[in-house]
mmCIF file of C-alpha atoms and ligand atoms in Angstrom:
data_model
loop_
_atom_site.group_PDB
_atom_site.id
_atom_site.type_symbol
_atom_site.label_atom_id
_atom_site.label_comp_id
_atom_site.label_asym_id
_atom_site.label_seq_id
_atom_site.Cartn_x
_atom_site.Cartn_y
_atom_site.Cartn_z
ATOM 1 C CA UNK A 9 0.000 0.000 0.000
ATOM 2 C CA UNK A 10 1.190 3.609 -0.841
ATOM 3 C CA UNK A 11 0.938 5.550 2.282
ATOM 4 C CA UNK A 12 0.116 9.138 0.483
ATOM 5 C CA UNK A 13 2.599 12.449 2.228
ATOM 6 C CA UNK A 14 0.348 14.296 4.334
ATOM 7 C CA UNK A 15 -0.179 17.811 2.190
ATOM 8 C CA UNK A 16 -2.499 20.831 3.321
ATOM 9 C CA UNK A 17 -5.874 21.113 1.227
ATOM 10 C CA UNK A 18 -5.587 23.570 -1.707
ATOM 11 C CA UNK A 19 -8.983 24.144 -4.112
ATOM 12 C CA UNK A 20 -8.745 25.318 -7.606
ATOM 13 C CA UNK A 21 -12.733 25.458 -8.006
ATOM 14 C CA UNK A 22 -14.684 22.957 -6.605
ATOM 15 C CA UNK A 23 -11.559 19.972 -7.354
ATOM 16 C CA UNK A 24 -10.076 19.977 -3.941
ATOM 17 C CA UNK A 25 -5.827 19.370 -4.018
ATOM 18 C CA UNK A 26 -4.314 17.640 -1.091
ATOM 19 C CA UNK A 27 -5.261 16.512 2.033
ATOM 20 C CA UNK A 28 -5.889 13.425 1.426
ATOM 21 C CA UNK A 29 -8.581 14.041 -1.998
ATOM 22 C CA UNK A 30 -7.491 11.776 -5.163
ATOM 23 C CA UNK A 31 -4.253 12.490 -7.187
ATOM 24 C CA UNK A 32 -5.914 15.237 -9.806
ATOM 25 C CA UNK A 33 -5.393 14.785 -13.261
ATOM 26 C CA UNK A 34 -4.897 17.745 -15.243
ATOM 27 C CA UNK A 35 -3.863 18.540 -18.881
ATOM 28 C CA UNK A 36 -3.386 21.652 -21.341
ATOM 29 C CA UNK A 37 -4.901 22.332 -24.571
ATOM 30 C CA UNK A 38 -2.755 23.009 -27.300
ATOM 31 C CA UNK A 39 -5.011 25.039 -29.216
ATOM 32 C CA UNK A 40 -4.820 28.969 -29.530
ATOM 33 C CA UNK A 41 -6.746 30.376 -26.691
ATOM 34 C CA UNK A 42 -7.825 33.704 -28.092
ATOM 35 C CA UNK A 43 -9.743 31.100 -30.457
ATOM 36 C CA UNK A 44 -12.631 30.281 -28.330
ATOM 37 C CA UNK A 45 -14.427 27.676 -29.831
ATOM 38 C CA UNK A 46 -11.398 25.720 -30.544
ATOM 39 C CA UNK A 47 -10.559 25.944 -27.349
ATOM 40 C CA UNK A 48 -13.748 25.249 -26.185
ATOM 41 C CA UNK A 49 -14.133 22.130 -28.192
ATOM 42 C CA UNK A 50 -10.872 20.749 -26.584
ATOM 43 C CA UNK A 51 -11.461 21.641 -22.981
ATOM 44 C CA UNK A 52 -15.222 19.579 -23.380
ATOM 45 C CA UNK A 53 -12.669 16.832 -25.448
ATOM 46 C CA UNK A 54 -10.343 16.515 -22.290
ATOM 47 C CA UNK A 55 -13.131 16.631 -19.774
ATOM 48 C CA UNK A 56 -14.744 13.867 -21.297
ATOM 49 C CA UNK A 57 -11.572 12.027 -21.084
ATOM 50 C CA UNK A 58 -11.177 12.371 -17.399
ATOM 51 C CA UNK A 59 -9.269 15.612 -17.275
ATOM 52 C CA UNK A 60 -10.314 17.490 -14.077
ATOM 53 C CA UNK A 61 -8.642 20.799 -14.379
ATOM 54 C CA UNK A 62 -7.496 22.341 -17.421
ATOM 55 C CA UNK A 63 -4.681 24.921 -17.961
ATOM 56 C CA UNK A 64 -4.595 27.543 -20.997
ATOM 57 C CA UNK A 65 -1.421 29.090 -22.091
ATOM 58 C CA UNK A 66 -2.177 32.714 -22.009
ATOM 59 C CA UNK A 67 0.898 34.308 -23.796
ATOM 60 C CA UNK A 68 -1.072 37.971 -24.969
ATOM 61 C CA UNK A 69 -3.671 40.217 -24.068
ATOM 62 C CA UNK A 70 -5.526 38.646 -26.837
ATOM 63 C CA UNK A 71 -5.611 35.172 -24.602
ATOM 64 C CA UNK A 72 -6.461 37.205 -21.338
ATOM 65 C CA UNK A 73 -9.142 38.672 -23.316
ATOM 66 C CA UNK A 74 -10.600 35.426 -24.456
ATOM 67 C CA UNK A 75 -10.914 33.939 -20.334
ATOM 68 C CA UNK A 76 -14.165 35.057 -19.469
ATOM 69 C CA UNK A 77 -15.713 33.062 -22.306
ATOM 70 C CA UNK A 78 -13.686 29.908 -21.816
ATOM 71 C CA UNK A 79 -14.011 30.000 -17.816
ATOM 72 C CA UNK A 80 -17.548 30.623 -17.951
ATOM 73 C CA UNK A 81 -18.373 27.772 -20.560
ATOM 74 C CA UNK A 82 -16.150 25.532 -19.292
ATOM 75 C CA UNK A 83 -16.994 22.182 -17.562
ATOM 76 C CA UNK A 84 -13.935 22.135 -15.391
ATOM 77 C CA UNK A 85 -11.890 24.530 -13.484
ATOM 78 C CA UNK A 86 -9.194 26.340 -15.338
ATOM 79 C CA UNK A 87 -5.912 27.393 -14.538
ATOM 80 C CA UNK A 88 -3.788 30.562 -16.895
ATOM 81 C CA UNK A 89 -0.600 29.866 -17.918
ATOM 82 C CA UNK A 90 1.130 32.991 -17.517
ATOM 83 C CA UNK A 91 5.364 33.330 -17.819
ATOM 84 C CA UNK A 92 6.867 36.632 -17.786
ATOM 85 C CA UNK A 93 4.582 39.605 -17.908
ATOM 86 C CA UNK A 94 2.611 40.706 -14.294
ATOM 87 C CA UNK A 95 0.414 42.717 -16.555
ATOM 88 C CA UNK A 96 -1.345 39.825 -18.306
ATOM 89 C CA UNK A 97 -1.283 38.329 -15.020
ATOM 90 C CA UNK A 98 -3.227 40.560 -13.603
ATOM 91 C CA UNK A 99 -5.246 41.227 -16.841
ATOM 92 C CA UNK A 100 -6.112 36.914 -16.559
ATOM 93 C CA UNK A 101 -7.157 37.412 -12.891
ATOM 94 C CA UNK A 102 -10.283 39.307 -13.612
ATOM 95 C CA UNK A 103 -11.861 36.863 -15.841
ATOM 96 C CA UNK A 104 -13.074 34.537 -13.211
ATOM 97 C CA UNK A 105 -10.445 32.403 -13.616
ATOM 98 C CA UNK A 106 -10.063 29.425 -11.038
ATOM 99 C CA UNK A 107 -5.855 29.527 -10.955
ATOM 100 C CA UNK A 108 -2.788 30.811 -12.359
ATOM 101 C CA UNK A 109 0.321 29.514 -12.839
ATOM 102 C CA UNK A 110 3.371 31.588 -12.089
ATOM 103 C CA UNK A 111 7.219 30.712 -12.310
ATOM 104 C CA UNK A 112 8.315 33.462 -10.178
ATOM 105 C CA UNK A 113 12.248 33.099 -11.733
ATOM 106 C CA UNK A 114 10.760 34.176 -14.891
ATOM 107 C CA UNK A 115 8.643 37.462 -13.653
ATOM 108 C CA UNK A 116 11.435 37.678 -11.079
ATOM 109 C CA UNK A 117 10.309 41.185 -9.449
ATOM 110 C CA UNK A 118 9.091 40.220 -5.586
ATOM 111 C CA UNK A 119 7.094 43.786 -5.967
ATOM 112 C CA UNK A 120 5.093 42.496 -8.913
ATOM 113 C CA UNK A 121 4.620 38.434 -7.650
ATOM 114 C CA UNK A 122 3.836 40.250 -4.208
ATOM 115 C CA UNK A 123 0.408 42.498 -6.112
ATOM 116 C CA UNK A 124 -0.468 39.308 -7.988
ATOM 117 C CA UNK A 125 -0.503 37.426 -5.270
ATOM 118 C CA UNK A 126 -2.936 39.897 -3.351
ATOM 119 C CA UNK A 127 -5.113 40.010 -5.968
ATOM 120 C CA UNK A 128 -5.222 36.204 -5.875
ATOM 121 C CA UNK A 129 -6.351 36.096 -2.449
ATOM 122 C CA UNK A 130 -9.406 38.924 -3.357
ATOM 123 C CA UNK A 131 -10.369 37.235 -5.938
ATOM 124 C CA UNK A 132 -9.981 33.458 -4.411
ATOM 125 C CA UNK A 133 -7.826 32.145 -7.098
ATOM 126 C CA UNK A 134 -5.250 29.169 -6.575
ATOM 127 C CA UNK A 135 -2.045 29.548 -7.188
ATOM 128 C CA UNK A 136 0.563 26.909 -9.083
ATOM 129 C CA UNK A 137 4.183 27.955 -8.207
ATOM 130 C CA UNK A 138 6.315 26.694 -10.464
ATOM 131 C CA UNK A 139 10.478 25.842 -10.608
ATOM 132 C CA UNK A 140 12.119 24.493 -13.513
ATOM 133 C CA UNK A 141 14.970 24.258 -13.898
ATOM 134 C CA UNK A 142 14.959 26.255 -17.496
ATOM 135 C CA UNK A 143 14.570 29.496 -14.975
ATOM 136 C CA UNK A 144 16.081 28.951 -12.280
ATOM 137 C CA UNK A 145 17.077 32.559 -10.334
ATOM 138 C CA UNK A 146 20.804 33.382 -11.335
ATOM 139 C CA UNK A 147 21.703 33.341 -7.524
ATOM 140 C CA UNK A 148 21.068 29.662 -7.628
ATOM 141 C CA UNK A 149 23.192 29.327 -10.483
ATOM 142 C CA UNK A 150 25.675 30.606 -8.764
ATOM 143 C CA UNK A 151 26.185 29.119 -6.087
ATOM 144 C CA UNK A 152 25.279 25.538 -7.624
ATOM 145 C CA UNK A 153 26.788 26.280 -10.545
ATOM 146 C CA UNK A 154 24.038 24.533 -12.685
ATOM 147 C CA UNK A 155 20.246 23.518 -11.718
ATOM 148 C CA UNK A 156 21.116 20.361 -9.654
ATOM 149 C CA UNK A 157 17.795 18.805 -7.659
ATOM 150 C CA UNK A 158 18.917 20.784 -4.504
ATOM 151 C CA UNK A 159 19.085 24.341 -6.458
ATOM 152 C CA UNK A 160 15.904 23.844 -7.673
ATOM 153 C CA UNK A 161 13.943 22.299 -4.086
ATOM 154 C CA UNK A 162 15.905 25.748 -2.748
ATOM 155 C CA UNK A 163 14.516 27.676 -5.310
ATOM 156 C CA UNK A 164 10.906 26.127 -4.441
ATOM 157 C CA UNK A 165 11.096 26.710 -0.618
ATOM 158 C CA UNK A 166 12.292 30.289 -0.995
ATOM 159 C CA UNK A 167 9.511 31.404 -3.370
ATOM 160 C CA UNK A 168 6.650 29.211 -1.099
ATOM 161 C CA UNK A 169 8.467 31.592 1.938
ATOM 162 C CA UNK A 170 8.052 34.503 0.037
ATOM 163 C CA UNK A 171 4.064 33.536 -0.529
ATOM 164 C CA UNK A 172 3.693 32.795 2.635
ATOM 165 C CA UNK A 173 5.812 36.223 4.220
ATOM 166 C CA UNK A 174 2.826 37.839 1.811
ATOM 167 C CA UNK A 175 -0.051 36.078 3.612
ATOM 168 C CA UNK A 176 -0.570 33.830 0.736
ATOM 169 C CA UNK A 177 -1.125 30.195 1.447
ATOM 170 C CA UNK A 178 -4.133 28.787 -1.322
ATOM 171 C CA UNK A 179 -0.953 27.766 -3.736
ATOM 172 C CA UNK A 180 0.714 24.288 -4.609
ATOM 173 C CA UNK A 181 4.267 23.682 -6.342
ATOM 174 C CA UNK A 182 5.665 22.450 -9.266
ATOM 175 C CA UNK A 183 9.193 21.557 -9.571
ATOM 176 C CA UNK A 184 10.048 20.228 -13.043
ATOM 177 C CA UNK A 185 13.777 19.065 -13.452
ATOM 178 C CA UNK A 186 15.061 18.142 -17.189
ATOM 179 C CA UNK A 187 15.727 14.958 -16.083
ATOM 180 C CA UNK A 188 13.893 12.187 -14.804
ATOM 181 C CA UNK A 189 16.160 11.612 -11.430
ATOM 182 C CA UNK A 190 16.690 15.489 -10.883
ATOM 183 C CA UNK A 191 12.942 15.477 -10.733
ATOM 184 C CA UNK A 192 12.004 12.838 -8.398
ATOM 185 C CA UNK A 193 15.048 14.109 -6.229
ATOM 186 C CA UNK A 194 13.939 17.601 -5.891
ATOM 187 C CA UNK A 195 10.219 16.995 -5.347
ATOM 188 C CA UNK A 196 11.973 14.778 -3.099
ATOM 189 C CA UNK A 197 13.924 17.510 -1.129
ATOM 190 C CA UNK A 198 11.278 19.570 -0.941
ATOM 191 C CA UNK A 199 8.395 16.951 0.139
ATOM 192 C CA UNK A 200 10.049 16.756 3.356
ATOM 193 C CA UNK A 201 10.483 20.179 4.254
ATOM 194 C CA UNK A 202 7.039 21.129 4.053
ATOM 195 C CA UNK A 203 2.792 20.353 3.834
ATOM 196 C CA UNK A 204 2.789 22.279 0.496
ATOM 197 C CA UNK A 205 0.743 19.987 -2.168
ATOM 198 C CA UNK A 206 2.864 18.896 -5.413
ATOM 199 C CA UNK A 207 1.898 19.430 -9.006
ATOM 200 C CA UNK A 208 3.942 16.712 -10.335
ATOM 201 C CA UNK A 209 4.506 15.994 -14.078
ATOM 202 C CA UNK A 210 8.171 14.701 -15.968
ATOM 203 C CA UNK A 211 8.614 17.852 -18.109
ATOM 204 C CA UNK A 212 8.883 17.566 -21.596
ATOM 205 C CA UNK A 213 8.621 14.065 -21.586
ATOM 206 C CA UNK A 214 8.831 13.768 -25.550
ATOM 207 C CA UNK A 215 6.744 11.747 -28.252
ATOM 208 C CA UNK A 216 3.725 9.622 -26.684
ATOM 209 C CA UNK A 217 5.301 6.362 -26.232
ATOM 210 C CA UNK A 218 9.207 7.256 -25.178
ATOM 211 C CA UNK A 219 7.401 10.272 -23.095
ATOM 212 C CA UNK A 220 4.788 7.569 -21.633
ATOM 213 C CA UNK A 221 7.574 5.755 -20.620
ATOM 214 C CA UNK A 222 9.619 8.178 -18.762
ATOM 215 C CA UNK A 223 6.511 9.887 -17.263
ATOM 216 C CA UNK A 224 5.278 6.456 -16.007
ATOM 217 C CA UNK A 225 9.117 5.549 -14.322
ATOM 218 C CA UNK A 226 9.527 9.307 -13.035
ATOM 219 C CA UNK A 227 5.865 9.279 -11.986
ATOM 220 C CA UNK A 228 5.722 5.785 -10.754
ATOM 221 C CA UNK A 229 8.736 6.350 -8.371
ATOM 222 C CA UNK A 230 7.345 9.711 -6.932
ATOM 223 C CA UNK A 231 3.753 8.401 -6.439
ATOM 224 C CA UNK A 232 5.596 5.052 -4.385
ATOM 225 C CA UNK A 233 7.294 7.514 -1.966
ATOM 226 C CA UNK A 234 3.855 8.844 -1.929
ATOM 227 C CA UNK A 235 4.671 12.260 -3.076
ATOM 228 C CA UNK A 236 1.909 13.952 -5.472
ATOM 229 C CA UNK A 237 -1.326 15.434 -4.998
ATOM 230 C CA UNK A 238 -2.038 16.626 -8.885
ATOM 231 C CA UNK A 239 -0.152 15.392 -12.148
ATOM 232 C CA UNK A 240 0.007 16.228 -15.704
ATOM 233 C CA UNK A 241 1.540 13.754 -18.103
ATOM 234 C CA UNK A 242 3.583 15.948 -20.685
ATOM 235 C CA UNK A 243 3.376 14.587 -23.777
ATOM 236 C CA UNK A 244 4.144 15.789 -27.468
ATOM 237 C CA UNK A 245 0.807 14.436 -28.442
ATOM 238 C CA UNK A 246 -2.922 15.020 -28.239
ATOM 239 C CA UNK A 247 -3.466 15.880 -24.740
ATOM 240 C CA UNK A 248 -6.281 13.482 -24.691
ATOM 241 C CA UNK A 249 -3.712 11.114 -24.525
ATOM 242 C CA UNK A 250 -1.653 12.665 -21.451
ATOM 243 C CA UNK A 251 -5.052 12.251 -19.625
ATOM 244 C CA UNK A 252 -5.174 8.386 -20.748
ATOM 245 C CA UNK A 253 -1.439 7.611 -19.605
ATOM 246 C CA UNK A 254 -2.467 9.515 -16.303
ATOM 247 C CA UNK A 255 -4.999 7.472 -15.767
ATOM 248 C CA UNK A 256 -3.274 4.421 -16.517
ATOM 249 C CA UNK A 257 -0.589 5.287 -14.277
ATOM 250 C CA UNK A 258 -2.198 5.726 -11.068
ATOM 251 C CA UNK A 259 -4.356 2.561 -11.716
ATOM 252 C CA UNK A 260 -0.950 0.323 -12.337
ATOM 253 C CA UNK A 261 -0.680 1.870 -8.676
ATOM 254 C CA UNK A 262 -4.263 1.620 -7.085
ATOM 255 C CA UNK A 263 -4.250 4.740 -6.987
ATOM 256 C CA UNK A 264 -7.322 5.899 -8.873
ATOM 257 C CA UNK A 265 -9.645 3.488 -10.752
ATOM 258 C CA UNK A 266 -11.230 4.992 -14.203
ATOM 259 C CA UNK A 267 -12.367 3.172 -17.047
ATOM 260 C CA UNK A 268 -11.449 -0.353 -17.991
ATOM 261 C CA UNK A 269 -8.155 -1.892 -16.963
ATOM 262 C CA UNK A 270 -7.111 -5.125 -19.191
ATOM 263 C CA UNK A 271 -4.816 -7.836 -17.871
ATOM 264 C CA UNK A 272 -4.099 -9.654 -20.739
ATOM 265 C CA UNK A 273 -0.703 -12.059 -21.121
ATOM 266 C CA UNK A 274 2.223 -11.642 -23.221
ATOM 267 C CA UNK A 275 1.066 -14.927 -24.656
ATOM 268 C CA UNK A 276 4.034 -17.674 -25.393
ATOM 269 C CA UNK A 277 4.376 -21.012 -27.665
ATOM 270 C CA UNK A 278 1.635 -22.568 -25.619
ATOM 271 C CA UNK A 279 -1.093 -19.976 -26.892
ATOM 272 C CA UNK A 280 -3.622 -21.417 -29.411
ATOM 273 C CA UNK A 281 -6.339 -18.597 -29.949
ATOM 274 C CA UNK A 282 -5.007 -15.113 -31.333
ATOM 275 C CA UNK A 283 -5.291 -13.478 -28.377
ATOM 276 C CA UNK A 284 -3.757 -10.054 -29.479
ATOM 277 C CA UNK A 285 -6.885 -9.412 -31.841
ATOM 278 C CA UNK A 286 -8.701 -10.670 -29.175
ATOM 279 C CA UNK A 287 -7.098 -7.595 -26.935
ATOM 280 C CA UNK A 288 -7.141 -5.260 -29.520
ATOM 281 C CA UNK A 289 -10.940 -5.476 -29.908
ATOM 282 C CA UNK A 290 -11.789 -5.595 -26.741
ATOM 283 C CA UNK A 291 -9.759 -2.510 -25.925
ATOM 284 C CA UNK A 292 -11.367 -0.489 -28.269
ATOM 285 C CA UNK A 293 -14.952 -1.576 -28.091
ATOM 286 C CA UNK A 294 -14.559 -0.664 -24.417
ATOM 287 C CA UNK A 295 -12.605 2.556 -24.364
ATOM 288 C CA UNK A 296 -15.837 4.640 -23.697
ATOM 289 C CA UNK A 297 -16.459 3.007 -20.027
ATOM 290 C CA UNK A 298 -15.489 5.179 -17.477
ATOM 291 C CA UNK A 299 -16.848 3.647 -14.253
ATOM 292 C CA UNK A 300 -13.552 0.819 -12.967
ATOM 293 C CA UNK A 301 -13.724 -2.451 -14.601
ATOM 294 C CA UNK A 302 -11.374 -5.237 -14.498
ATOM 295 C CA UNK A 303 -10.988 -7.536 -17.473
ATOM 296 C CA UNK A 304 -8.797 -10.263 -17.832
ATOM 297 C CA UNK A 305 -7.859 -11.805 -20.713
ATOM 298 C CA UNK A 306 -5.144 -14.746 -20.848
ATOM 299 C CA UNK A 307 -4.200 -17.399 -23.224
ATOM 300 C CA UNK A 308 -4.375 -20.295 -21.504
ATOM 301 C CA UNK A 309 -4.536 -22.816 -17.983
ATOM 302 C CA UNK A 310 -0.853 -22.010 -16.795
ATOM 303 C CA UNK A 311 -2.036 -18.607 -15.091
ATOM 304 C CA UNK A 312 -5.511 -18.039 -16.727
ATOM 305 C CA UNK A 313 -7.673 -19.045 -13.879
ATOM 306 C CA UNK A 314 -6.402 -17.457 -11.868
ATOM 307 C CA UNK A 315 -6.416 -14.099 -12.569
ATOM 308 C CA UNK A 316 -9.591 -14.417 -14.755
ATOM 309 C CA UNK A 317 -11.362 -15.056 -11.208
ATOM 310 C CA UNK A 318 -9.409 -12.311 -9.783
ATOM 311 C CA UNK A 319 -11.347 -9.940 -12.544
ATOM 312 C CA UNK A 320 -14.673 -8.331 -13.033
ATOM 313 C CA UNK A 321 -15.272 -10.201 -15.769
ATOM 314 C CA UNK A 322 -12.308 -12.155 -17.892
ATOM 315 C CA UNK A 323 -11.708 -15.221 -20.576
ATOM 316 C CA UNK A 324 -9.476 -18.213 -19.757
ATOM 317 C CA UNK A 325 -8.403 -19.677 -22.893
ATOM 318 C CA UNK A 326 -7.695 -22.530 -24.288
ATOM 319 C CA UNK A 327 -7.701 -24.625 -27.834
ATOM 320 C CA UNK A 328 -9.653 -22.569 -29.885
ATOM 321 C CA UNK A 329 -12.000 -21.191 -27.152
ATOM 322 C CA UNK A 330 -12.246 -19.955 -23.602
ATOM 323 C CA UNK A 331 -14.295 -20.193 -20.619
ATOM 324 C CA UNK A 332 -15.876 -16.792 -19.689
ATOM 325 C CA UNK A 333 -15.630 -15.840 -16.243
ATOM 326 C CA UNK A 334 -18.081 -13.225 -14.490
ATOM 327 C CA UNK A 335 -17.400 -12.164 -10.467
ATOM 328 C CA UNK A 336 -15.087 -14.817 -10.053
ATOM 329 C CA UNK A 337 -17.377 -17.980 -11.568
ATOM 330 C CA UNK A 338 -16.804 -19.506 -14.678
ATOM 331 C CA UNK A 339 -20.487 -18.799 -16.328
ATOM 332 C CA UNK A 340 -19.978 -21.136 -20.146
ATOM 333 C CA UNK A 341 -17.553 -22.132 -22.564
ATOM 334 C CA UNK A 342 -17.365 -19.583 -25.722
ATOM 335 C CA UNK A 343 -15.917 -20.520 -28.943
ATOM 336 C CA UNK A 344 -12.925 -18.393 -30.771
ATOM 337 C CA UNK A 345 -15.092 -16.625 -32.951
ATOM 338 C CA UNK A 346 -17.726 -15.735 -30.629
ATOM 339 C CA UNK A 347 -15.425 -14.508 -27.798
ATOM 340 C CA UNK A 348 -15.459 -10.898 -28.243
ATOM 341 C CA UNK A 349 -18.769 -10.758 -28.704
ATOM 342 C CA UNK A 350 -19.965 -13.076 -25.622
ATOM 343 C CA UNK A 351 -17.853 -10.825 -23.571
ATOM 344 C CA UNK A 352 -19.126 -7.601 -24.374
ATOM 345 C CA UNK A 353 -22.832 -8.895 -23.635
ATOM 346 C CA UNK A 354 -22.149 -9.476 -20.410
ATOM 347 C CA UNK A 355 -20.001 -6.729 -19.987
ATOM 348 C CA UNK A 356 -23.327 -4.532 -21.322
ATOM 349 C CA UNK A 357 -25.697 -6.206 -18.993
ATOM 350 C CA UNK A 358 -23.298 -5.031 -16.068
ATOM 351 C CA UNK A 359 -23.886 -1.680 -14.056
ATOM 352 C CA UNK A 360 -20.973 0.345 -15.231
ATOM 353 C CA UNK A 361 -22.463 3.304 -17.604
HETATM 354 FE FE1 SF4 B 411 1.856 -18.317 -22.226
HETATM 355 FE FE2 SF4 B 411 -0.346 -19.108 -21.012
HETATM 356 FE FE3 SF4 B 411 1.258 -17.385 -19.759
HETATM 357 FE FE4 SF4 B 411 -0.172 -16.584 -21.842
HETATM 358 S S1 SF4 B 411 -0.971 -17.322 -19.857
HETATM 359 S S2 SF4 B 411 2.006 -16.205 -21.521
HETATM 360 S S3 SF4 B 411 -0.190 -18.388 -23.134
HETATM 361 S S4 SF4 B 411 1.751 -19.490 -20.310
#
């Protein structure tokens, strides 16, 4: 069991951060956000998906300019993206908008981060304060020399200081490293030092398998030390995929259940169906199911039993055919041909809409 860091509660809307709530999947669309519809159309995309907060990039007054439309149409919280200028900051905070993200090492003025922040607090608006170590303050590169995992957890606790010196408190963290070990090590670093909920994510992870990967070892190793409280996947893909390898991630862990999980084998020189079609179908006929279910599909006795009982609902193979199992009972004996299809009718007479 994954005994979850103990993290103050932080609420950007309604979706409550830390304390205990659900590791929070987020995303970020990729479209233009002074074009509204577009934008629109993605957020609903995402949200469908699973996403539970969604972050803009908000780059010019244009973007700013577009908020009120998006926040007030959209189905889940959002969050403006905001690097360098305190003036579209500000200019973002009075569309309603749920949260901001800041790096402070980009804006780096503590005058300016100070009237944001107090505006923040009016206006009830969360917070994301993020490190990475693409601007890290030159101080830190100084005296590091380059941004090592302890530069940038330093650079973290002095800006969440600086917050809290300001009476600011409704904010969370983000420290993204370049590389997979400086990240887990900094969040690392800083996860013991403080309460402070962590937006985690493997930055810039790449292309959607190699950056599936890395996210999945980076994330896997920071959700087992039980550090996390919200996560974004970072993938150079359509973001409804980052919300799918979220997903996928913190049910390999037990850490959320969503949707259908499939334990299927690798199959070996004892397999006699063709049990990857058999997958393949029943991944996609099921890939709209969002309520948990467990199916198990393996290709034959040695561990099919097994975890076919161990299922919601799974198929034990053998020559040609398989035995269906439902709650743990084998229920008949289905033929090659008819296996997809016997599944999914039991699978539809099940309560999981
Ligand atoms: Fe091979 Fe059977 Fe194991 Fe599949 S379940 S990998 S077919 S031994």
């Amino acid at each position: 069991m994954i005994k979850r860091r103990k993290t103050r509660p932080v609420f950007v809307g309604n979706v409550k951060i830390g304390d205990g709530a659900p590791i929070v999947v987020q995303s970020m669309t990729d479209t233009k956000t002074h074009d509204i519809e577009a934008t629109l159309n993605q957020i609903n995309r995402l949200a469908k998906a699973g996403c539970e907060i969604i972050r803009v990039a908000v780059p010019r007054e244009e973007d700013a300019l577009a908020l009120p439309e998006i926040v007030k149409n959209s189905p889940i919280p959002v969050i403006g993206d905001i690097h360098f200028s305190p003036r579209i900051a500000m200019l973002s905070l009075e569309s309603g908008i749920h949260g901001i993200r800041l790096n402070p090492g980009n804006i780096n003025d503590e005058g300016k981060i100070k009237e944001i922040l107090q505006e923040c607090k009016k206006r009830n608006i969360a917070v994301r304060l993020g490190v990475n170590s693409g601007s890290l303050e030159k101080r830190l590169l100084d005296k590091y020399g380059y941004p090592s995992a302890q530069a940038l957890a330093e650079s973290a606790l002095y800006w969440s200081e600086f917050f809290e010196k300001v009476g600011f408190t409704n904010f969370k963290v983000s420290i993204k490293g370049s590389d997979v070990l400086q990240n887990v090590e900094a969040n690392k670093i800083f996860a013991e030092k403080t309460d402070i909920p962590l937006h985690v994510g493997i930055t810039e992870a790449g292309p959607k398998d190699r950056g599936s990967i890395k996210s999945a070892v980076g994330l896997g190793i920071l959700f087992y030390l039980g550090i996390g409280d919200t996560v974004r996947v970072s993938l150079t893909a359509d973001p409804e995929e980052e919300v799918k390898v979220a997903y996928q991630i913190l049910q390999s862990l037990g850490l959320r259940r969503k949707g259908v999980e499939i334990v299927s084998c690798p199959t070996c020189g004892r397999i006699e169906v063709n049990l990857p079609e058999v997958v393949k179908q029943v991944e996609e006929k099921l890939s709209g199911i969002d309520k948990p279910l467990k199916v198990a599909i393996m290709g034959c006795v040695v561990n099919a039993i097994g975890e076919a009982k161990e299922a919601d609902i799974g198929l034990a193979c053998g020559y040609k055919s398989a035995i269906l199992f439902k709650n743990g009972q084998p229920i008949r004996k289905v033929s090659e041909e008819e296996m997809v299809d016997e599944l999914l009718k039991e699978i539809s007479q099940m309560d999981i809409k």
